[in-house]
PDB file of C-alpha atoms and ligand atoms in Angstrom:
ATOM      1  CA  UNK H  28      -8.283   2.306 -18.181  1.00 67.00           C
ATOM      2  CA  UNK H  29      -6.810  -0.342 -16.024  1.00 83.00           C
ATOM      3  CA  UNK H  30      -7.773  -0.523 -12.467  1.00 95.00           C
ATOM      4  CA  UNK H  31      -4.387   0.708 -10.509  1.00 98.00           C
ATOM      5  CA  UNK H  32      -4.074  -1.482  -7.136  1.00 98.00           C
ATOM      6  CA  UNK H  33      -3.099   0.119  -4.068  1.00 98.00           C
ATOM      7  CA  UNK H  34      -2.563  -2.120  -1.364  1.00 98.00           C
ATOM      8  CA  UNK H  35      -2.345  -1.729   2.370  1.00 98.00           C
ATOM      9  CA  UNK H  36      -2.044  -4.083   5.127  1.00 98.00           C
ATOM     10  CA  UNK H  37      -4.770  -3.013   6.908  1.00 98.00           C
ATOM     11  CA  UNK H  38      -8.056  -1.482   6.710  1.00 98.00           C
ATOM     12  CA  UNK H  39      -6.510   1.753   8.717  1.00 98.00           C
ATOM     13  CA  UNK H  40      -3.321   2.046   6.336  1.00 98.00           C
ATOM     14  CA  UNK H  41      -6.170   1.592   3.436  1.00 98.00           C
ATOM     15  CA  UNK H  42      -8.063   4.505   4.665  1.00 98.00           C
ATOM     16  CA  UNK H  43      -4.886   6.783   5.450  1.00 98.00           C
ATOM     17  CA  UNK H  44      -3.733   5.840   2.128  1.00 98.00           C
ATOM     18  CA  UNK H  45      -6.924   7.166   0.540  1.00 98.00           C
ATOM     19  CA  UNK H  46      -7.314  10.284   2.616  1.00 98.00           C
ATOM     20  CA  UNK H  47      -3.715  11.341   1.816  1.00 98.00           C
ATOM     21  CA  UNK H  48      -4.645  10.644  -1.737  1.00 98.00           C
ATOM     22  CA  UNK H  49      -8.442  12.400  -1.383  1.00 99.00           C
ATOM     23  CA  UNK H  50      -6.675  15.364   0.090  1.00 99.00           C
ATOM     24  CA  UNK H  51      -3.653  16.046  -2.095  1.00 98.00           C
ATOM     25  CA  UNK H  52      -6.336  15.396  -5.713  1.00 98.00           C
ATOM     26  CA  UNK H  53      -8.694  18.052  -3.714  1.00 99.00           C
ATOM     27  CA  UNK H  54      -6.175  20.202  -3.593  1.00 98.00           C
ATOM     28  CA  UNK H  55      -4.675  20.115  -6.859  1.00 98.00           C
ATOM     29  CA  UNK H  56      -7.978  20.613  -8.489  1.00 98.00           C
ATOM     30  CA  UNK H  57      -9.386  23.488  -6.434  1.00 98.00           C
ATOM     31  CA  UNK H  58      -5.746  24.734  -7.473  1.00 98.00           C
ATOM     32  CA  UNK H  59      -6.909  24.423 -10.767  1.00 98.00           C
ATOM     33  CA  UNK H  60     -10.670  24.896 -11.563  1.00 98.00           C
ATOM     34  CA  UNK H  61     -11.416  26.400  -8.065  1.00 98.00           C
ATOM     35  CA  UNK H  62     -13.533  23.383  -6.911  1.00 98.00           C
ATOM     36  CA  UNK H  63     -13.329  19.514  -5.715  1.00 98.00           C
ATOM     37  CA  UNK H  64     -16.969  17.422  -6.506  1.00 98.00           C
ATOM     38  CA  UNK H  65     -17.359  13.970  -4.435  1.00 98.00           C
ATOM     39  CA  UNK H  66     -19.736  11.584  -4.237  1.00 99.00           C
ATOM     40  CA  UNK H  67     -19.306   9.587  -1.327  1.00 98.00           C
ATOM     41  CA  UNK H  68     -19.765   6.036  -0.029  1.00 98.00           C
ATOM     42  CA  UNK H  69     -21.943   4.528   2.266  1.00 96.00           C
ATOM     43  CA  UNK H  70     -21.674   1.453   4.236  1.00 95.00           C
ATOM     44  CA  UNK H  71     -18.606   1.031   6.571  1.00 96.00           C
ATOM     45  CA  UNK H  72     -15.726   0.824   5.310  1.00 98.00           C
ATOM     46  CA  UNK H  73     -15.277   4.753   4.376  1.00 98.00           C
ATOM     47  CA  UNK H  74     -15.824   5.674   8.030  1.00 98.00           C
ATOM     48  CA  UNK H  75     -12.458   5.679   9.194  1.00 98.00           C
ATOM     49  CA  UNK H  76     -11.321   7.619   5.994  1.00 98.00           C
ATOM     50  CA  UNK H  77     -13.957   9.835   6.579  1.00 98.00           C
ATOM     51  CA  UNK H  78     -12.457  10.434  10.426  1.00 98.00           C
ATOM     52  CA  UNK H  79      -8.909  11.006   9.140  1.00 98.00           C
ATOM     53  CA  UNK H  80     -10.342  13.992   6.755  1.00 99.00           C
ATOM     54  CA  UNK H  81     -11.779  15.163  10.255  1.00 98.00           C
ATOM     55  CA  UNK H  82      -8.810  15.594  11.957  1.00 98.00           C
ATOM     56  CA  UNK H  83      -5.565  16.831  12.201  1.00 98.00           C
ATOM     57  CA  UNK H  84      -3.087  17.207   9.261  1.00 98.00           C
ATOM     58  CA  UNK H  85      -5.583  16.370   6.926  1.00 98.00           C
ATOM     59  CA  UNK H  86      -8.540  18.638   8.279  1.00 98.00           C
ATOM     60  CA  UNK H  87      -6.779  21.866   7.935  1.00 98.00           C
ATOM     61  CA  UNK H  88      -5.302  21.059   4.402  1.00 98.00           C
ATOM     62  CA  UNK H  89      -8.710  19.696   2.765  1.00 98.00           C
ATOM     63  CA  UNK H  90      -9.949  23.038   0.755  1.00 98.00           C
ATOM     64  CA  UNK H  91     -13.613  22.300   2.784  1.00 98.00           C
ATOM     65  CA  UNK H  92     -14.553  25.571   1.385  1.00 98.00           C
ATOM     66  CA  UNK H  93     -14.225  24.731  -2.373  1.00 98.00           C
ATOM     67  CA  UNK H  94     -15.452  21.454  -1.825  1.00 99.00           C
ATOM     68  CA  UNK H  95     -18.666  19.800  -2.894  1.00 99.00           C
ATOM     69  CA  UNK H  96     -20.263  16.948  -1.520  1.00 99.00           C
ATOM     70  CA  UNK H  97     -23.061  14.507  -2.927  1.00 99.00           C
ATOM     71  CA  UNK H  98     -23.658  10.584  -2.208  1.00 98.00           C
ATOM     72  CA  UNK H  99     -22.900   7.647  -4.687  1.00 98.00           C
ATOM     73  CA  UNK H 100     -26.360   6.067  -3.129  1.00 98.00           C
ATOM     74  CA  UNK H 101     -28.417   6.166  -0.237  1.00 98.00           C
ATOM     75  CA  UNK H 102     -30.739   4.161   2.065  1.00 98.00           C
ATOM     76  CA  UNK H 103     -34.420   5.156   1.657  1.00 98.00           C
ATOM     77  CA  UNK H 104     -34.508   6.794   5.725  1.00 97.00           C
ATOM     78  CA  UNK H 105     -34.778   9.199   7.735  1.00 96.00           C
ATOM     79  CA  UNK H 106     -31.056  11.785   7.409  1.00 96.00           C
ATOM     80  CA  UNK H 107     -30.859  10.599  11.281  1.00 96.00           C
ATOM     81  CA  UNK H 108     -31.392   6.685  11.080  1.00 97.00           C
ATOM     82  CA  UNK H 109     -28.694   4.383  11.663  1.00 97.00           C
ATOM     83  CA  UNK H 110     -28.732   2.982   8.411  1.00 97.00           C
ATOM     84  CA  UNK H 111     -28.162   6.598   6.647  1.00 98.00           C
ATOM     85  CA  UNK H 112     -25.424   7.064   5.055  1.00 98.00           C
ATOM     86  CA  UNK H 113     -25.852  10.834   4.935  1.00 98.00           C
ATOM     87  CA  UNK H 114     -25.663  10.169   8.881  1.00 98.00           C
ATOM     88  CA  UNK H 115     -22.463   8.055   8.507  1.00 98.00           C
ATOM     89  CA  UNK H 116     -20.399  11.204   6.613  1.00 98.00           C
ATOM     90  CA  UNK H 117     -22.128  13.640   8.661  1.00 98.00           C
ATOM     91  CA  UNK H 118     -21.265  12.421  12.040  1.00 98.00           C
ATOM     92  CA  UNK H 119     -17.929  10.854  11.083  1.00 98.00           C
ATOM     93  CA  UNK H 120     -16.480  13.985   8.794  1.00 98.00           C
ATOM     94  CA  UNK H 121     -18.703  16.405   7.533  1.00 98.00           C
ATOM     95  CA  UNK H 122     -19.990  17.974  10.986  1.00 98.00           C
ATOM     96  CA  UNK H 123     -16.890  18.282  12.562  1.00 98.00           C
ATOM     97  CA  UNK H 124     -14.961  20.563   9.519  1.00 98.00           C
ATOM     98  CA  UNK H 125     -15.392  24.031   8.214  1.00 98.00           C
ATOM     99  CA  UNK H 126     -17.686  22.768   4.903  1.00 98.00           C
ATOM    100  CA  UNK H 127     -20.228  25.272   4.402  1.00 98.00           C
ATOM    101  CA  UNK H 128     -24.005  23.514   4.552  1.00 98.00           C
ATOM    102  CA  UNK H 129     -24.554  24.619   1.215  1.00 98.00           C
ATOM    103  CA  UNK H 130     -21.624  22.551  -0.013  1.00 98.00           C
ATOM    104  CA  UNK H 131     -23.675  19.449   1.259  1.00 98.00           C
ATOM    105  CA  UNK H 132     -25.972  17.707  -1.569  1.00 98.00           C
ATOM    106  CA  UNK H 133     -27.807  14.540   0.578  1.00 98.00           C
ATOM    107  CA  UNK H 134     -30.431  12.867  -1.542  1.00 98.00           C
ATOM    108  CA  UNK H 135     -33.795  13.965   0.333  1.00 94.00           C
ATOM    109  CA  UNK H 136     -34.900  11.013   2.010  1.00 95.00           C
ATOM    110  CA  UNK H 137     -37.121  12.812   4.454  1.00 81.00           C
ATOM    111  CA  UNK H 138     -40.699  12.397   2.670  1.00 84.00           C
ATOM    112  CA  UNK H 139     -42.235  11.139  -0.370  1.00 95.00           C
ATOM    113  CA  UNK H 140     -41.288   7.430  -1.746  1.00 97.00           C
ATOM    114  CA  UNK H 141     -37.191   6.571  -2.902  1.00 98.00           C
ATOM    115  CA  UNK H 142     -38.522   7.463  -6.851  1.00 98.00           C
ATOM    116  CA  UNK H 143     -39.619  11.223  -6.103  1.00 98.00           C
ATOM    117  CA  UNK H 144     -36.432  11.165  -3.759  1.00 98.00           C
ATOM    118  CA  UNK H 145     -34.192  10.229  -7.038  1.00 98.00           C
ATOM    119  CA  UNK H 146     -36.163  12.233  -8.933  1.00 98.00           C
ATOM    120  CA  UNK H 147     -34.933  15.155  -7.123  1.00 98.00           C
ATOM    121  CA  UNK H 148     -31.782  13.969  -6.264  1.00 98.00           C
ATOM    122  CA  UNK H 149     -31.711  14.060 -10.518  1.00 98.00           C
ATOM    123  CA  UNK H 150     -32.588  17.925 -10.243  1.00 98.00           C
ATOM    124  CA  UNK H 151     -30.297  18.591  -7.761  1.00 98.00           C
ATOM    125  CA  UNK H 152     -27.329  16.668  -9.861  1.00 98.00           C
ATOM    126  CA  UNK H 153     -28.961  19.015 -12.982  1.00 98.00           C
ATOM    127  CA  UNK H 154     -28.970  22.124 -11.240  1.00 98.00           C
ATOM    128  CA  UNK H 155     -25.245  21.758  -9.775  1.00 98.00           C
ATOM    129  CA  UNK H 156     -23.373  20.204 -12.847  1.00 98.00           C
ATOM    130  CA  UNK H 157     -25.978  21.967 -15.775  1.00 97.00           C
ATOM    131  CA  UNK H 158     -29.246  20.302 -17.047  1.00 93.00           C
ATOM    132  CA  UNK H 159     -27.368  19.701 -20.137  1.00 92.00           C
ATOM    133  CA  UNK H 160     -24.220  18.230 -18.957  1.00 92.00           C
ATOM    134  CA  UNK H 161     -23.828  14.529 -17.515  1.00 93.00           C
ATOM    135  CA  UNK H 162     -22.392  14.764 -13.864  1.00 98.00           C
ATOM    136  CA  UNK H 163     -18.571  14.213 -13.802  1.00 98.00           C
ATOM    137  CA  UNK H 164     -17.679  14.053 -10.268  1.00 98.00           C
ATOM    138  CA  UNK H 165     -13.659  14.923  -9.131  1.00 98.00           C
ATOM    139  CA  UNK H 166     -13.768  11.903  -7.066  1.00 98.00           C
ATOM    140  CA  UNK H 167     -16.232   9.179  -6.409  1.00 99.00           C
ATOM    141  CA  UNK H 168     -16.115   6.668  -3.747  1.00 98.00           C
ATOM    142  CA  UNK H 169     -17.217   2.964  -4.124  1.00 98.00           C
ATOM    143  CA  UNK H 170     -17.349   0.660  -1.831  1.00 98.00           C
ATOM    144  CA  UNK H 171     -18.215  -3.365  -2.806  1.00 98.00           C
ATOM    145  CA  UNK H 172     -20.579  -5.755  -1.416  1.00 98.00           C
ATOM    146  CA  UNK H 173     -19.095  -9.014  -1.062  1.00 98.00           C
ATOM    147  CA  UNK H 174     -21.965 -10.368  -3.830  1.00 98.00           C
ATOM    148  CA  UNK H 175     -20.183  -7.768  -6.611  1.00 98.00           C
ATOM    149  CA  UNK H 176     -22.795  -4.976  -5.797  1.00 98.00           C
ATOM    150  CA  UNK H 177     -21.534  -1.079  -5.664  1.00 98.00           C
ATOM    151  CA  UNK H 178     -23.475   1.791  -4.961  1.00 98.00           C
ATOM    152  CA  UNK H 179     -26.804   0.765  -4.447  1.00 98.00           C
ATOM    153  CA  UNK H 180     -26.835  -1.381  -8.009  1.00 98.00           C
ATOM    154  CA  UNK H 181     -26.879  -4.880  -7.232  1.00 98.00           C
ATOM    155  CA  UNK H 182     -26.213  -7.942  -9.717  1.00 98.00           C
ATOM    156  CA  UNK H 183     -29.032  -8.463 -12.398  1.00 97.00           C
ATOM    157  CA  UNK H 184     -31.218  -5.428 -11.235  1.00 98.00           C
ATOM    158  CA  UNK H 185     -32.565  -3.369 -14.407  1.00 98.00           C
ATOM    159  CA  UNK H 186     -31.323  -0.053 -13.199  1.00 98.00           C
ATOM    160  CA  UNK H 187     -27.696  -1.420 -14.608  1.00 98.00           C
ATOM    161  CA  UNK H 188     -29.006  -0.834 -18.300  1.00 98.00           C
ATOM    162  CA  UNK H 189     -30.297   2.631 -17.402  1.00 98.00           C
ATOM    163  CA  UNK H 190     -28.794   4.914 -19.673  1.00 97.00           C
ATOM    164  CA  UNK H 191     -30.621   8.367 -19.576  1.00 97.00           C
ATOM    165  CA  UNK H 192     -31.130   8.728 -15.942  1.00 98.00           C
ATOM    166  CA  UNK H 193     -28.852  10.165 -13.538  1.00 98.00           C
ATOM    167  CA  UNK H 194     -30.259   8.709 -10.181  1.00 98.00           C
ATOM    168  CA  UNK H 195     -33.055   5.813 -10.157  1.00 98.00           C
ATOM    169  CA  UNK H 196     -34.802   4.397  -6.875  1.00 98.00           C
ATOM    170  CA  UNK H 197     -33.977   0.631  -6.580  1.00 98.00           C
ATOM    171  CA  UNK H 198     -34.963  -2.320  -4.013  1.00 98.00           C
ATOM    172  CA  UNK H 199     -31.792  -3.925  -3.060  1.00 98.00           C
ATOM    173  CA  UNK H 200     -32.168  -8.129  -2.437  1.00 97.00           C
ATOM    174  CA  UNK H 201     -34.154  -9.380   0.230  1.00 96.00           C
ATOM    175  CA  UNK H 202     -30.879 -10.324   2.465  1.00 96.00           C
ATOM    176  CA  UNK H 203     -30.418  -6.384   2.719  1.00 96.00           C
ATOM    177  CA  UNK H 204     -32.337  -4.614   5.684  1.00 95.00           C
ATOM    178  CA  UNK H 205     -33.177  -1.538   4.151  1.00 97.00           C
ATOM    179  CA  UNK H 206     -34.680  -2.382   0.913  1.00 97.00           C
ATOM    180  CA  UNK H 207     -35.751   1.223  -0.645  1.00 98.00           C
ATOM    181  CA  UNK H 208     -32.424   3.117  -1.910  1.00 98.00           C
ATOM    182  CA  UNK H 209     -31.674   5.726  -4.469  1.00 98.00           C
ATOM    183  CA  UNK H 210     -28.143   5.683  -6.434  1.00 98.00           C
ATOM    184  CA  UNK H 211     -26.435   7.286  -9.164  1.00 98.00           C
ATOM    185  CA  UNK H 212     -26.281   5.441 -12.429  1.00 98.00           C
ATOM    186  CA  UNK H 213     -23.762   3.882 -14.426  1.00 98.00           C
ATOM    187  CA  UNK H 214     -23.514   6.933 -17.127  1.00 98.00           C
ATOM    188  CA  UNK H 215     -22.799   9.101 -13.843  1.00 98.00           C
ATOM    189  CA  UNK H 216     -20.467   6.787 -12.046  1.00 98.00           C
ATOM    190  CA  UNK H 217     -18.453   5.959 -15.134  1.00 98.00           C
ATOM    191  CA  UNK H 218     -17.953   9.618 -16.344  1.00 98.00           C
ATOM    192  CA  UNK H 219     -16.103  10.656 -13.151  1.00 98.00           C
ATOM    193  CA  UNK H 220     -12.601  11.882 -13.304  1.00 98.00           C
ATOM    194  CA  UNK H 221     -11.768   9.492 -10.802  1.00 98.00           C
ATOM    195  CA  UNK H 222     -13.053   6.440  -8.828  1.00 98.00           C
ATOM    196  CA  UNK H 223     -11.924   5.002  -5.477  1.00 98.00           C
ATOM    197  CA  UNK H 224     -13.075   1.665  -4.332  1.00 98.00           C
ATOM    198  CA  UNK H 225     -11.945   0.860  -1.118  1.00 98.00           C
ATOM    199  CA  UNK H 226     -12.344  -3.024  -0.395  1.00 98.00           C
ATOM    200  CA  UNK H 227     -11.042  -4.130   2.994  1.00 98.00           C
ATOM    201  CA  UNK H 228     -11.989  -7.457   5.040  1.00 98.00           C
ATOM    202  CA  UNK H 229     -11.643 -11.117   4.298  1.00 98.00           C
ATOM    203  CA  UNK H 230     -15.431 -11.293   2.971  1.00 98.00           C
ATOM    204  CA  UNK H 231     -14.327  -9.134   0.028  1.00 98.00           C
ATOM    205  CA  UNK H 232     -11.251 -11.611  -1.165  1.00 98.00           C
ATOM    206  CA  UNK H 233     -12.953 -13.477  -3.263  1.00 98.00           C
ATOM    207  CA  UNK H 234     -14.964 -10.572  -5.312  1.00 98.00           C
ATOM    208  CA  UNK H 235     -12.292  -8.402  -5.304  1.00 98.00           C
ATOM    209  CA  UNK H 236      -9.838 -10.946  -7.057  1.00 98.00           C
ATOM    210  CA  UNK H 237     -12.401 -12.367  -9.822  1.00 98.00           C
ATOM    211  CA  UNK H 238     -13.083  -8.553 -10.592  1.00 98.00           C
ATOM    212  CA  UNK H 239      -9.452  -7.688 -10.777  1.00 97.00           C
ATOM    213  CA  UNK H 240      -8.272 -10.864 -12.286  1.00 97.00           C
ATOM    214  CA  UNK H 241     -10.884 -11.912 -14.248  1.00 97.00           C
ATOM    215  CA  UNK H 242     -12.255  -8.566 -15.655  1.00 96.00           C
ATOM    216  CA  UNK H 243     -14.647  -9.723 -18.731  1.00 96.00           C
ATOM    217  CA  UNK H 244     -16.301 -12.410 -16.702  1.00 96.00           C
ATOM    218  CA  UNK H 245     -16.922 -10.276 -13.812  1.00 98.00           C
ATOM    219  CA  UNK H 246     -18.295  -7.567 -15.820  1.00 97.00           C
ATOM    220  CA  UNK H 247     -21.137  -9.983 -16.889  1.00 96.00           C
ATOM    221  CA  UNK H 248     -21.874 -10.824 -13.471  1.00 98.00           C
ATOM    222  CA  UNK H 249     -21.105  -7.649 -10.538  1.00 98.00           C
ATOM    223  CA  UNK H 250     -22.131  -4.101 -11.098  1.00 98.00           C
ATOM    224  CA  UNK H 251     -18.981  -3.489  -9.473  1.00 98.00           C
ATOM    225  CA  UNK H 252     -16.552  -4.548 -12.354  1.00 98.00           C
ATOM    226  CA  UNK H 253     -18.937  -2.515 -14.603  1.00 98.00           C
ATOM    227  CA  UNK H 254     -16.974   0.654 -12.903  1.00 98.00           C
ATOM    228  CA  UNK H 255     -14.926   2.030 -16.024  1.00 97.00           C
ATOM    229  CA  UNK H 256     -14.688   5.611 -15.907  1.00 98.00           C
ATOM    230  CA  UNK H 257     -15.035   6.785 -19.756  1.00 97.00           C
ATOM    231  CA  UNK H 258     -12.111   9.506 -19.207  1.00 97.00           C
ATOM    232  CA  UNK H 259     -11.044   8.945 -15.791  1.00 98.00           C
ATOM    233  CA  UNK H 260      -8.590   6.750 -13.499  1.00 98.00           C
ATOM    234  CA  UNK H 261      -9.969   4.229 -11.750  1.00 98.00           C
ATOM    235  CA  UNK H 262      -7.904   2.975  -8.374  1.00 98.00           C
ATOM    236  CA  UNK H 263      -8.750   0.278  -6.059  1.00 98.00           C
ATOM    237  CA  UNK H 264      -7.254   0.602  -2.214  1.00 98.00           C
ATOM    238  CA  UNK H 265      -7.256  -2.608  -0.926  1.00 98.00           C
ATOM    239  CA  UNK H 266      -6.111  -3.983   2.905  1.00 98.00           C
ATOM    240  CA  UNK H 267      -3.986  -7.636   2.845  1.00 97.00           C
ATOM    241  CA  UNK H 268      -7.227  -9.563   3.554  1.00 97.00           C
ATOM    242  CA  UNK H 269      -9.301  -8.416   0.553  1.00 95.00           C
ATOM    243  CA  UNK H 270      -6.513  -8.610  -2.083  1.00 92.00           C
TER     244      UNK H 270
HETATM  245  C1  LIG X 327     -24.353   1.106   0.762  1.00 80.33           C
HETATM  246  C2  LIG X 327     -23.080   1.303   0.017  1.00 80.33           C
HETATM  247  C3  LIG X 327     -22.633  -0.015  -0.528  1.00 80.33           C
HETATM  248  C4  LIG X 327     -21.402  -0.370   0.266  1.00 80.33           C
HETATM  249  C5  LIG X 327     -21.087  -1.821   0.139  1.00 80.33           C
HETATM  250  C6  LIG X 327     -19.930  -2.197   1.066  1.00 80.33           C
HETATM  251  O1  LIG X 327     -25.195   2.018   0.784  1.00 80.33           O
HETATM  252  O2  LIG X 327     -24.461   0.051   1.395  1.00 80.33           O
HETATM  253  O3  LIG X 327     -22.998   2.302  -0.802  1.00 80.33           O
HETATM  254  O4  LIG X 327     -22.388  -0.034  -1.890  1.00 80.33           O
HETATM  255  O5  LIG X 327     -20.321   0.428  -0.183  1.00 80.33           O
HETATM  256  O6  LIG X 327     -22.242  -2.555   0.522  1.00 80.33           O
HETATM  257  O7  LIG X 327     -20.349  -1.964   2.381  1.00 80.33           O
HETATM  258  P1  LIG X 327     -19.327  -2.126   3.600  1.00 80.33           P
HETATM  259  O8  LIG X 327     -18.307  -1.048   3.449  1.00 80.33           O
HETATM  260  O9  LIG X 327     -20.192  -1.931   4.827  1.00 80.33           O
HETATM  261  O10 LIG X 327     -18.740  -3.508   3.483  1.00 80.33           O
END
């Protein structure tokens, strides 16, 4: 499945553009089935998508109800820490609309070490989607690192080759401040229904064009080009200085 491009000229087009789109596939589905899954992103560019699903049109169309939310990866801290990006959705989206607690899936970070935190974070993803079916999310949202990372799997880390597993613990490179994370796997990512990466900011030109332009060579090198849903669409929102 080719990647479709949607560009915007800026990073708050980007994110209305995806929240229009988030919303209307939510609602279409719930139409459908009678539920939306997502697995969200962390770092910063979501945020401002996440505040236009908080507010008005978009808050009181988004079936909150029928919706189900998990995380693409996590830092290994406290739910409250700056760096979480449970805390990110939470305080941007996810406290501020009518989504019933339940509905929220965070991968435990509270105790333990990041491998018993994936390893329940794997139960959690069993229990939800059925022990004996892989997780295929509605919607997942990517972000990229400007060194072709995505999720919390970074460029030459073993986890990429991890084929049984649904959610590992990883340490990301020593240039990242929080080291400890836990993120879903390629099997998981790549059997969603759909994948959004949005890539905004002049730091993500040059990895967002090799992956786009120069697909095979990229998908030696960034875990990001390795995002090929097996039966899904893949779409890439993109501002004017990342693409
Ligand atoms: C994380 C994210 C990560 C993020 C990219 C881009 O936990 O850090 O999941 O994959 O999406 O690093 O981050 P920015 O949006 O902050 O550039």
């Amino acid at each position: 499945m080719k990647p479709q491009v949607i560009g915007s000229e800026s990073l708050e087009a980007l994110s209305n553009a995806a929240a229009d789109f988030l919303v209307r596939r939510a609602m279409e589905i719930v139409r459908a089935v009678g539920r939306f899954t997502l697995a969200l992103s962390g770092g910063s560019t979501p945020q401002r998508l996440y505040e236009i699903l908080a507010r008005k049109p978009l808050k009181d169309r988004m079936p909150w109800q029928e919706s189900f939310f998990f995380w693409g990866d996590e830092r290994f801290v406290p739910a409250d820490h700056p760096e979480s990006n449970f805390r990110l959705a939470y305080r941007a989206m996810l406290s501020k609309v009518p989504v019933p607690e339940s509905n929220i899936h965070p991968v435990g970070t509270g105790t333990g070490s990041a491998h018993e935190a994936a390893e329940n974070y794997e139960r959690d993803l069993q229990k939800f989607f059925g022990v004996n079916n892989k997780p295929r999310f509605d919607l997942v949202l990517l972000g990229l690192g400007a060194d072709g990372h995505t999720a919390s799997l970074f460029p030459g880390d073993p986890v990429l080759n991890e084929r049984r597993h649904l959610a590992a613990a990883v340490r990301a490179p020593a240039q990242y401040a929080v080291k400890d994370r836990v993120t879903l796997t390629l099997p998981v990512l790549n059997s969603a229904a759909c994948v959004l990466f949005l890539a905004a900011g002049r730091e993500k030109k040059k990895m967002t064009d090799i992956i786009l332009n120069q697909p095979q060579k990229a998908f030696r090198l960034y875990p990001a080009a390795r995002i090929r849903p097996e039966d899904g669409e893949l779409f890439w929102f993109t501002d004017r200085e990342a693409h």
